[in-house]
GROMACS .gro file of C-alpha atoms in nm:
model
  181
    1UNK     CA    1  11.884 -15.335   5.234
    2UNK     CA    2  11.803 -15.261   4.846
    3UNK     CA    3  11.474 -15.394   4.886
    4UNK     CA    4  11.384 -15.197   5.214
    5UNK     CA    5  11.445 -14.829   4.984
    6UNK     CA    6  11.251 -14.964   4.694
    7UNK     CA    7  11.004 -15.042   4.938
    8UNK     CA    8  11.016 -14.688   5.106
    9UNK     CA    9  11.022 -14.503   4.774
   10UNK     CA   10  10.728 -14.687   4.671
   11UNK     CA   11  10.539 -14.638   5.007
   12UNK     CA   12  10.675 -14.220   4.909
   13UNK     CA   13  10.535 -14.293   4.545
   14UNK     CA   14  10.236 -14.347   4.633
   15UNK     CA   15  10.094 -14.123   4.919
   16UNK     CA   16  10.249 -13.840   4.727
   17UNK     CA   17  10.135 -13.954   4.326
   18UNK     CA   18   9.814 -14.051   4.434
   19UNK     CA   19   9.742 -13.814   4.765
   20UNK     CA   20   9.607 -14.074   4.974
   21UNK     CA   21   9.779 -13.929   5.254
   22UNK     CA   22   9.589 -13.615   5.266
   23UNK     CA   23   9.275 -13.857   5.267
   24UNK     CA   24   9.338 -13.965   5.642
   25UNK     CA   25   9.201 -14.296   5.487
   26UNK     CA   26   9.407 -14.392   5.232
   27UNK     CA   27   9.358 -14.722   4.990
   28UNK     CA   28   9.615 -14.975   5.064
   29UNK     CA   29   9.787 -15.049   4.789
   30UNK     CA   30   9.963 -15.332   4.721
   31UNK     CA   31  10.171 -15.448   5.031
   32UNK     CA   32  10.148 -15.075   5.182
   33UNK     CA   33   9.911 -14.994   5.395
   34UNK     CA   34   9.837 -14.804   5.745
   35UNK     CA   35  10.113 -14.979   6.003
   36UNK     CA   36   9.941 -14.816   6.322
   37UNK     CA   37   9.570 -14.887   6.263
   38UNK     CA   38   9.450 -15.090   6.547
   39UNK     CA   39   9.841 -15.148   6.726
   40UNK     CA   40   9.846 -15.071   7.106
   41UNK     CA   41   9.861 -14.710   7.202
   42UNK     CA   42   9.981 -14.499   7.461
   43UNK     CA   43   9.984 -14.150   7.618
   44UNK     CA   44  10.141 -13.968   7.929
   45UNK     CA   45   9.815 -13.928   8.103
   46UNK     CA   46   9.443 -13.885   8.047
   47UNK     CA   47   9.231 -13.580   8.043
   48UNK     CA   48   9.001 -13.656   8.320
   49UNK     CA   49   8.700 -13.707   8.062
   50UNK     CA   50   8.581 -14.047   8.106
   51UNK     CA   51   8.758 -14.248   7.855
   52UNK     CA   52   8.657 -13.985   7.551
   53UNK     CA   53   9.053 -13.930   7.475
   54UNK     CA   54   9.248 -14.246   7.536
   55UNK     CA   55   9.520 -14.310   7.300
   56UNK     CA   56   9.410 -14.607   7.106
   57UNK     CA   57   9.174 -14.305   6.953
   58UNK     CA   58   9.452 -14.178   6.729
   59UNK     CA   59   9.486 -14.558   6.540
   60UNK     CA   60   9.146 -14.596   6.529
   61UNK     CA   61   9.076 -14.521   6.140
   62UNK     CA   62   8.854 -14.274   6.278
   63UNK     CA   63   8.976 -13.941   6.122
   64UNK     CA   64   8.749 -13.702   6.223
   65UNK     CA   65   8.874 -13.398   6.409
   66UNK     CA   66   8.642 -13.239   6.634
   67UNK     CA   67   8.645 -13.354   6.954
   68UNK     CA   68   8.314 -13.404   7.077
   69UNK     CA   69   8.282 -13.652   6.759
   70UNK     CA   70   8.543 -13.893   7.034
   71UNK     CA   71   8.792 -13.957   6.791
   72UNK     CA   72   9.114 -13.812   6.918
   73UNK     CA   73   9.360 -13.892   7.190
   74UNK     CA   74   9.350 -13.623   7.464
   75UNK     CA   75   9.656 -13.567   7.748
   76UNK     CA   76   9.591 -13.390   8.097
   77UNK     CA   77   9.829 -13.042   8.079
   78UNK     CA   78  10.180 -13.237   8.152
   79UNK     CA   79  10.556 -13.082   8.087
   80UNK     CA   80  10.665 -13.258   7.798
   81UNK     CA   81  10.299 -13.471   7.689
   82UNK     CA   82  10.423 -13.792   7.462
   83UNK     CA   83  10.158 -14.039   7.252
   84UNK     CA   84  10.319 -14.354   7.078
   85UNK     CA   85  10.209 -14.680   6.895
   86UNK     CA   86  10.405 -14.934   6.976
   87UNK     CA   87  10.435 -15.177   6.600
   88UNK     CA   88  10.475 -15.469   6.753
   89UNK     CA   89  10.774 -15.528   6.484
   90UNK     CA   90  11.020 -15.343   6.375
   91UNK     CA   91  10.964 -15.140   6.046
   92UNK     CA   92  11.183 -14.964   5.794
   93UNK     CA   93  10.917 -14.615   5.842
   94UNK     CA   94  10.923 -14.396   5.514
   95UNK     CA   95  10.578 -14.140   5.651
   96UNK     CA   96  10.422 -14.032   5.982
   97UNK     CA   97  10.077 -13.853   5.849
   98UNK     CA   98   9.911 -13.641   6.116
   99UNK     CA   99   9.587 -13.507   6.166
  100UNK     CA  100   9.513 -13.223   6.384
  101UNK     CA  101   9.212 -13.109   6.587
  102UNK     CA  102   8.933 -12.943   6.369
  103UNK     CA  103   8.734 -12.773   6.664
  104UNK     CA  104   8.934 -12.524   6.880
  105UNK     CA  105   9.270 -12.621   7.026
  106UNK     CA  106   9.481 -12.666   6.737
  107UNK     CA  107   9.787 -12.432   6.767
  108UNK     CA  108   9.913 -12.691   7.048
  109UNK     CA  109  10.017 -12.924   6.843
  110UNK     CA  110  10.268 -12.701   6.675
  111UNK     CA  111  10.611 -12.786   6.814
  112UNK     CA  112  10.587 -13.158   6.828
  113UNK     CA  113  10.743 -13.399   6.718
  114UNK     CA  114  10.760 -13.700   6.528
  115UNK     CA  115  11.000 -13.979   6.685
  116UNK     CA  116  11.075 -14.374   6.519
  117UNK     CA  117  11.259 -14.625   6.694
  118UNK     CA  118  11.300 -14.868   7.007
  119UNK     CA  119  11.227 -14.647   7.331
  120UNK     CA  120  10.833 -14.613   7.434
  121UNK     CA  121  10.700 -14.435   7.676
  122UNK     CA  122  10.918 -14.064   7.771
  123UNK     CA  123  11.177 -14.246   7.654
  124UNK     CA  124  11.103 -14.203   7.355
  125UNK     CA  125  11.276 -13.829   7.310
  126UNK     CA  126  11.602 -14.065   7.263
  127UNK     CA  127  11.481 -14.216   6.993
  128UNK     CA  128  11.555 -14.060   6.568
  129UNK     CA  129  11.386 -13.706   6.523
  130UNK     CA  130  11.163 -13.745   6.158
  131UNK     CA  131  11.028 -13.334   6.202
  132UNK     CA  132  10.868 -13.141   6.369
  133UNK     CA  133  10.445 -13.025   6.340
  134UNK     CA  134  10.500 -12.673   6.213
  135UNK     CA  135  10.113 -12.642   6.033
  136UNK     CA  136   9.844 -12.585   6.367
  137UNK     CA  137   9.490 -12.504   6.099
  138UNK     CA  138   9.260 -12.648   6.179
  139UNK     CA  139   9.131 -13.024   6.041
  140UNK     CA  140   9.591 -12.991   5.921
  141UNK     CA  141   9.714 -13.321   5.827
  142UNK     CA  142  10.056 -13.310   5.898
  143UNK     CA  143  10.283 -13.594   5.638
  144UNK     CA  144  10.682 -13.626   5.834
  145UNK     CA  145  10.891 -13.843   5.594
  146UNK     CA  146  11.154 -14.027   5.829
  147UNK     CA  147  11.365 -14.166   5.542
  148UNK     CA  148  11.347 -14.588   5.656
  149UNK     CA  149  11.461 -14.473   5.993
  150UNK     CA  150  11.406 -14.826   6.186
  151UNK     CA  151  11.193 -14.864   6.469
  152UNK     CA  152  10.900 -15.022   6.681
  153UNK     CA  153  10.787 -14.728   6.789
  154UNK     CA  154  10.650 -14.411   6.664
  155UNK     CA  155  10.571 -14.129   6.866
  156UNK     CA  156  10.464 -13.746   6.936
  157UNK     CA  157  10.601 -13.593   7.180
  158UNK     CA  158  10.578 -13.218   7.266
  159UNK     CA  159  10.936 -13.089   7.375
  160UNK     CA  160  10.966 -12.860   7.625
  161UNK     CA  161  10.659 -12.707   7.740
  162UNK     CA  162  10.384 -12.782   7.932
  163UNK     CA  163  10.068 -12.836   7.705
  164UNK     CA  164   9.775 -13.147   7.699
  165UNK     CA  165   9.875 -13.345   7.350
  166UNK     CA  166   9.581 -13.396   7.132
  167UNK     CA  167   9.588 -13.563   6.790
  168UNK     CA  168   9.295 -13.731   6.576
  169UNK     CA  169   9.453 -13.940   6.366
  170UNK     CA  170   9.816 -14.080   6.338
  171UNK     CA  171   9.875 -14.304   6.037
  172UNK     CA  172  10.316 -14.466   5.936
  173UNK     CA  173  10.366 -14.568   5.648
  174UNK     CA  174  10.708 -14.801   5.616
  175UNK     CA  175  10.801 -15.219   5.471
  176UNK     CA  176  10.840 -15.460   5.781
  177UNK     CA  177  11.275 -15.552   5.851
  178UNK     CA  178  11.345 -15.879   5.817
  179UNK     CA  179  11.646 -16.044   5.987
  180UNK     CA  180  11.596 -15.892   6.269
  181UNK     CA  181  11.738 -16.093   6.575
   0.00000   0.00000   0.00000
């Protein structure tokens, strides 16, 4: 347990102390890297413009916030839309970084919840609530602390309203949980 907390503390120090979280492309330092990059991702629906707004766009490493560059996810105008990434193993999550859209409609992400746990899809609303996005300025980066919450899935949910969900990149930092199962 102490090893997990020391790893989480080191992750937070790396992100805060060196400012990499704000670059959207932190350089790996030691054993800490973006756990979400390239992992399977899913969303409640797909905005009907070909396959531009696929869930995988939020974990492709491209931090451009312009929708026309084709690096952002985009759902339909759903009631309580969601997006999540499957980390494919359980991790103690320290921090989640969410890059907002910069070209328009950035206020839509306001009130979105970041959750961590072992439920995916619409059930991700049952997972631990790390925090809520409040910064909706153009090109904003929200850094949400999850305090070592354990889970396989990291999700973004917009509760209680009909909305389009779009984010341009999601980065997840934490340490693997060993000795499970």
